[in-house]
mmCIF file of C-alpha atoms in Angstrom:
data_model
loop_
_atom_site.group_PDB
_atom_site.id
_atom_site.type_symbol
_atom_site.label_atom_id
_atom_site.label_comp_id
_atom_site.label_asym_id
_atom_site.label_seq_id
_atom_site.Cartn_x
_atom_site.Cartn_y
_atom_site.Cartn_z
ATOM 1 C CA SER A 62 101.385 45.823 19.043
ATOM 2 C CA GLN A 63 97.539 46.965 19.521
ATOM 3 C CA THR A 64 94.920 44.751 21.445
ATOM 4 C CA ILE A 65 91.040 44.648 22.458
ATOM 5 C CA HIS A 66 89.583 42.718 25.204
ATOM 6 C CA GLN A 67 86.387 41.973 25.664
ATOM 7 C CA TRP A 68 84.897 40.126 28.667
ATOM 8 C CA PRO A 69 82.802 38.385 28.807
ATOM 9 C CA ALA A 70 82.828 35.870 26.742
ATOM 10 C CA THR A 71 79.339 34.596 27.295
ATOM 11 C CA LEU A 72 76.650 35.616 30.101
ATOM 12 C CA VAL A 73 73.516 34.458 30.645
ATOM 13 C CA GLN A 74 70.588 36.724 32.671
ATOM 14 C CA PRO A 75 67.026 36.197 32.839
ATOM 15 C CA VAL A 76 64.965 38.880 31.349
ATOM 16 C CA GLY A 77 64.707 42.330 33.657
ATOM 17 C CA SER A 78 68.397 42.473 35.148
ATOM 18 C CA PRO A 79 70.551 44.487 34.495
ATOM 19 C CA LEU A 80 73.600 44.488 31.757
ATOM 20 C CA SER A 81 77.255 45.373 31.419
ATOM 21 C CA LEU A 82 80.182 44.311 29.303
ATOM 22 C CA GLU A 83 83.307 46.567 29.096
ATOM 23 C CA CYS A 84 85.382 46.304 26.543
ATOM 24 C CA THR A 85 89.893 47.758 26.916
ATOM 25 C CA VAL A 86 92.211 49.116 24.059
ATOM 26 C CA GLU A 87 95.867 48.589 25.024
ATOM 27 C CA GLY A 88 98.564 49.648 23.135
ATOM 28 C CA THR A 89 96.533 52.976 21.648
ATOM 29 C CA SER A 90 95.954 56.640 22.475
ATOM 30 C CA ASN A 91 92.585 58.224 21.908
ATOM 31 C CA PRO A 92 91.094 55.314 19.942
ATOM 32 C CA ASN A 93 87.484 55.722 18.067
ATOM 33 C CA LEU A 94 85.753 52.902 19.835
ATOM 34 C CA TYR A 95 82.922 50.660 18.941
ATOM 35 C CA TRP A 96 79.879 48.506 19.545
ATOM 36 C CA TYR A 97 78.314 46.446 16.985
ATOM 37 C CA ARG A 98 75.342 44.141 17.556
ATOM 38 C CA GLN A 99 75.444 41.091 15.338
ATOM 39 C CA ALA A 100 71.778 38.596 15.387
ATOM 40 C CA ALA A 101 71.596 35.097 14.516
ATOM 41 C CA GLY A 102 72.557 34.491 11.150
ATOM 42 C CA ARG A 103 76.089 37.034 10.230
ATOM 43 C CA GLY A 104 74.571 40.851 9.674
ATOM 44 C CA LEU A 105 76.221 43.303 12.240
ATOM 45 C CA GLN A 106 74.842 46.098 13.244
ATOM 46 C CA LEU A 107 76.216 49.683 14.494
ATOM 47 C CA LEU A 108 74.781 50.345 17.705
ATOM 48 C CA PHE A 109 76.953 52.623 19.338
ATOM 49 C CA TYR A 110 80.580 54.707 18.746
ATOM 50 C CA SER A 111 82.911 57.364 20.341
ATOM 51 C CA VAL A 112 85.191 59.962 19.511
ATOM 52 C CA GLY A 113 86.491 60.168 23.133
ATOM 53 C CA ILE A 114 85.948 59.764 26.905
ATOM 54 C CA GLY A 115 82.223 61.403 27.045
ATOM 55 C CA GLN A 116 81.607 61.280 24.102
ATOM 56 C CA ILE A 117 78.993 58.918 22.663
ATOM 57 C CA SER A 118 76.936 58.369 20.251
ATOM 58 C CA SER A 119 73.588 56.334 19.654
ATOM 59 C CA GLU A 120 73.077 55.032 16.029
ATOM 60 C CA VAL A 121 70.068 52.440 17.358
ATOM 61 C CA PRO A 122 67.516 53.594 19.440
ATOM 62 C CA GLN A 123 66.897 50.818 22.031
ATOM 63 C CA ASN A 124 66.821 49.660 25.617
ATOM 64 C CA LEU A 125 70.924 50.109 25.226
ATOM 65 C CA SER A 126 73.026 52.581 26.639
ATOM 66 C CA ALA A 127 76.865 52.459 26.075
ATOM 67 C CA SER A 128 79.850 54.885 28.183
ATOM 68 C CA ARG A 129 83.512 55.532 27.906
ATOM 69 C CA PRO A 130 84.267 56.326 31.182
ATOM 70 C CA GLN A 131 88.721 56.326 30.288
ATOM 71 C CA ASP A 132 90.141 56.903 26.992
ATOM 72 C CA ARG A 133 90.789 53.311 25.694
ATOM 73 C CA GLN A 134 87.134 51.274 28.066
ATOM 74 C CA PHE A 135 83.825 51.146 26.342
ATOM 75 C CA ILE A 136 80.967 50.170 28.872
ATOM 76 C CA LEU A 137 77.839 48.094 26.783
ATOM 77 C CA SER A 138 75.027 48.832 29.747
ATOM 78 C CA SER A 139 71.147 47.529 30.085
ATOM 79 C CA LYS A 140 68.921 48.279 32.996
ATOM 80 C CA LYS A 141 66.413 46.002 31.789
ATOM 81 C CA LEU A 142 67.160 43.097 29.552
ATOM 82 C CA LEU A 143 64.161 41.982 27.007
ATOM 83 C CA LEU A 144 64.672 38.670 25.401
ATOM 84 C CA SER A 145 65.515 40.795 21.915
ATOM 85 C CA ASP A 146 68.302 42.110 23.627
ATOM 86 C CA SER A 147 70.628 38.164 22.756
ATOM 87 C CA GLY A 148 72.697 38.253 20.606
ATOM 88 C CA PHE A 149 76.729 38.700 19.765
ATOM 89 C CA TYR A 150 77.913 41.676 21.216
ATOM 90 C CA LEU A 151 81.152 42.999 19.311
ATOM 91 C CA CYS A 152 83.579 45.702 20.330
ATOM 92 C CA ALA A 153 85.591 47.576 17.897
ATOM 93 C CA TRP A 154 87.784 50.326 18.351
ATOM 94 C CA THR A 155 90.186 51.794 15.090
ATOM 95 C CA THR A 156 92.216 55.215 15.079
ATOM 96 C CA GLY A 157 91.571 58.982 13.980
ATOM 97 C CA GLY A 158 91.725 59.926 10.934
ATOM 98 C CA GLY A 159 89.820 59.023 8.157
ATOM 99 C CA SER A 160 88.030 56.178 6.783
ATOM 100 C CA ARG A 161 89.795 52.624 8.040
ATOM 101 C CA GLY A 162 89.536 49.051 9.543
ATOM 102 C CA ALA A 163 88.099 48.693 12.497
ATOM 103 C CA PHE A 164 89.962 45.705 14.894
ATOM 104 C CA PHE A 165 87.856 43.656 16.846
ATOM 105 C CA GLY A 166 87.869 41.876 20.503
ATOM 106 C CA GLN A 167 86.639 38.403 20.669
ATOM 107 C CA GLY A 168 82.634 39.254 21.192
ATOM 108 C CA THR A 169 80.500 38.015 23.597
ATOM 109 C CA ARG A 170 77.462 35.565 23.884
ATOM 110 C CA LEU A 171 74.723 37.031 25.409
ATOM 111 C CA THR A 172 71.675 35.380 25.671
ATOM 112 C CA VAL A 173 68.623 36.637 27.249
ATOM 113 C CA VAL A 174 66.234 33.865 29.221
ATOM 114 C CA GLY B 1392 73.969 56.524 4.519
ATOM 115 C CA GLU B 1393 75.578 53.897 3.012
ATOM 116 C CA ASN B 1394 74.232 50.679 1.338
ATOM 117 C CA VAL B 1395 76.662 47.487 1.141
ATOM 118 C CA GLU B 1396 74.676 44.506 -0.386
ATOM 119 C CA GLN B 1397 76.824 41.161 -0.842
ATOM 120 C CA HIS B 1398 76.379 38.053 -2.817
ATOM 121 C CA PRO B 1399 76.687 35.186 -2.702
ATOM 122 C CA SER B 1400 74.892 34.031 0.909
ATOM 123 C CA THR B 1401 76.784 30.513 0.973
ATOM 124 C CA LEU B 1402 79.605 29.594 -1.506
ATOM 125 C CA SER B 1403 80.801 25.568 -2.019
ATOM 126 C CA VAL B 1404 84.260 25.546 -3.542
ATOM 127 C CA GLN B 1405 86.438 22.917 -3.891
ATOM 128 C CA GLU B 1406 89.527 22.471 -2.550
ATOM 129 C CA GLY B 1407 92.147 24.573 -4.430
ATOM 130 C CA ASP B 1408 89.395 26.329 -6.671
ATOM 131 C CA SER B 1409 89.020 29.851 -6.300
ATOM 132 C CA ALA B 1410 86.602 32.109 -4.655
ATOM 133 C CA VAL B 1411 84.782 34.603 -5.560
ATOM 134 C CA ILE B 1412 82.953 36.875 -3.122
ATOM 135 C CA LYS B 1413 81.206 40.333 -4.747
ATOM 136 C CA CYS B 1414 80.357 43.813 -3.105
ATOM 137 C CA THR B 1415 78.137 46.940 -4.363
ATOM 138 C CA TYR B 1416 77.757 50.179 -2.121
ATOM 139 C CA SER B 1417 75.592 53.653 -2.715
ATOM 140 C CA ASP B 1418 77.599 56.429 -1.242
ATOM 141 C CA SER B 1419 79.914 57.091 -4.384
ATOM 142 C CA ALA B 1420 82.065 59.205 -1.800
ATOM 143 C CA SER B 1421 82.925 55.959 0.009
ATOM 144 C CA ASN B 1422 86.543 55.864 -0.425
ATOM 145 C CA TYR B 1423 87.435 52.590 1.878
ATOM 146 C CA PHE B 1424 86.965 48.829 1.530
ATOM 147 C CA PRO B 1425 87.400 46.998 4.390
ATOM 148 C CA TRP B 1426 87.201 42.870 4.094
ATOM 149 C CA TYR B 1427 86.473 40.534 6.909
ATOM 150 C CA LYS B 1428 86.940 36.441 7.871
ATOM 151 C CA GLN B 1429 85.018 35.432 10.629
ATOM 152 C CA GLU B 1430 85.031 31.821 12.015
ATOM 153 C CA LEU B 1431 82.482 30.630 14.536
ATOM 154 C CA GLY B 1432 82.431 31.646 18.051
ATOM 155 C CA LYS B 1433 85.038 34.635 17.221
ATOM 156 C CA GLY B 1434 85.203 38.036 15.952
ATOM 157 C CA PRO B 1435 85.382 39.447 12.929
ATOM 158 C CA GLN B 1436 89.426 39.947 11.537
ATOM 159 C CA LEU B 1437 90.681 42.359 8.937
ATOM 160 C CA ILE B 1438 91.711 40.502 6.205
ATOM 161 C CA ILE B 1439 92.791 42.932 3.311
ATOM 162 C CA ASP B 1440 91.027 46.379 2.542
ATOM 163 C CA ILE B 1441 91.179 48.566 -0.417
ATOM 164 C CA ARG B 1442 91.124 52.393 -1.026
ATOM 165 C CA SER B 1443 89.703 54.049 -3.464
ATOM 166 C CA ASN B 1444 92.911 55.215 -5.401
ATOM 167 C CA VAL B 1445 93.924 51.607 -6.130
ATOM 168 C CA GLY B 1446 92.141 49.276 -8.072
ATOM 169 C CA GLU B 1447 93.433 45.720 -6.675
ATOM 170 C CA LYS B 1448 95.506 44.921 -4.261
ATOM 171 C CA LYS B 1449 96.537 41.511 -3.333
ATOM 172 C CA ASP B 1450 98.355 39.215 -0.147
ATOM 173 C CA GLN B 1451 99.143 35.881 -0.932
ATOM 174 C CA ARG B 1452 96.237 34.103 -1.827
ATOM 175 C CA ILE B 1453 94.146 36.869 -1.516
ATOM 176 C CA ALA B 1454 93.170 39.833 -3.518
ATOM 177 C CA VAL B 1455 90.352 42.507 -4.274
ATOM 178 C CA THR B 1456 89.476 44.563 -6.722
ATOM 179 C CA LEU B 1457 87.498 47.724 -6.919
ATOM 180 C CA ASN B 1458 85.612 49.451 -9.291
ATOM 181 C CA LYS B 1459 84.760 52.846 -8.428
ATOM 182 C CA THR B 1460 82.409 53.656 -11.779
ATOM 183 C CA ALA B 1461 80.219 50.962 -11.075
ATOM 184 C CA LYS B 1462 80.265 50.995 -7.030
ATOM 185 C CA HIS B 1463 81.204 47.459 -6.929
ATOM 186 C CA PHE B 1464 83.953 45.269 -5.067
ATOM 187 C CA SER B 1465 85.800 41.740 -5.222
ATOM 188 C CA LEU B 1466 87.790 39.200 -2.603
ATOM 189 C CA HIS B 1467 89.134 37.046 -4.439
ATOM 190 C CA ILE B 1468 90.610 33.670 -2.659
ATOM 191 C CA THR B 1469 92.506 31.474 -4.572
ATOM 192 C CA GLU B 1470 93.743 27.587 -3.978
ATOM 193 C CA THR B 1471 91.497 27.612 -1.623
ATOM 194 C CA GLN B 1472 92.232 25.408 1.802
ATOM 195 C CA PRO B 1473 90.032 24.084 4.186
ATOM 196 C CA GLU B 1474 91.055 27.330 6.477
ATOM 197 C CA ASP B 1475 89.413 29.082 3.833
ATOM 198 C CA SER B 1476 86.528 28.502 5.614
ATOM 199 C CA ALA B 1477 84.601 30.993 7.477
ATOM 200 C CA VAL B 1478 81.805 33.169 6.726
ATOM 201 C CA TYR B 1479 83.179 36.414 5.144
ATOM 202 C CA PHE B 1480 82.007 40.586 5.552
ATOM 203 C CA CYS B 1481 82.217 42.858 3.128
ATOM 204 C CA ALA B 1482 82.162 46.866 4.541
ATOM 205 C CA ALA B 1483 82.016 49.970 3.622
ATOM 206 C CA PRO B 1484 82.712 53.360 5.495
ATOM 207 C CA ARG B 1485 79.138 54.337 7.253
ATOM 208 C CA LEU B 1486 79.037 58.194 6.189
ATOM 209 C CA GLY B 1487 81.219 58.418 3.830
ATOM 210 C CA GLY B 1488 84.194 58.443 5.928
ATOM 211 C CA GLY B 1489 85.551 59.888 9.292
ATOM 212 C CA ALA B 1490 84.642 57.930 12.598
ATOM 213 C CA ASP B 1491 81.218 56.648 12.739
ATOM 214 C CA GLY B 1492 81.739 53.180 11.503
ATOM 215 C CA LEU B 1493 80.888 50.530 8.990
ATOM 216 C CA THR B 1494 78.431 49.360 6.913
ATOM 217 C CA PHE B 1495 78.683 45.523 6.763
ATOM 218 C CA GLY B 1496 76.789 43.172 3.961
ATOM 219 C CA LYS B 1497 75.306 40.444 5.034
ATOM 220 C CA GLY B 1498 78.226 37.950 4.720
ATOM 221 C CA THR B 1499 79.175 34.845 2.598
ATOM 222 C CA HIS B 1500 79.510 31.785 4.278
ATOM 223 C CA LEU B 1501 82.292 29.954 2.304
ATOM 224 C CA ILE B 1502 83.095 26.295 2.819
ATOM 225 C CA ILE B 1503 85.550 24.248 1.636
ATOM 226 C CA GLN B 1504 84.837 20.390 -0.053
ATOM 227 C CA PRO B 1505 87.808 18.650 0.503
#
């Protein structure tokens, strides 16, 4: 069966420090991968998605970037964190070939201080 | 792109009663509508979904209905139990289909009163 791993679970970082969040998927090949952010409150906002190695689509201009160095690995990064980057970051995957539900990781709670 | 509206934002029901959460969408090309349950501190979990070629789908105590003409879909939970307390999200394909991700409603905090 497929599983998705996301780490770390919680992270406290000072303003101006770099960020690297990692997500890996097991049990499937060539998944579509997504990074969402959930602000306090509840809404989920799509940040990046990827349909293949090295292919990244950005949905929201911001202080973040994403990379997909391997088929089942998706990384969210920042060179210099801002206070406004605080939030709950969620990685998700789907199989290709049309609309279908995404399966989420357990999330990373990022607090920028 | 798709726009999804979800109501109510908070719903409190007595244990054993039914709960209904409603969503509307804007893109008539959307063909897939999932529902997610999110417990505190965890990622959303897919609980049920429906495709545009059917009007209703059931899975034990939960069901989803879809009205394509009116562009709305609803989640129904019957015989609610304390473990149903969570935040529920509806979603629709962000750009009508494909790998472009989902647009989510703002969520409904469901509270089951004992």
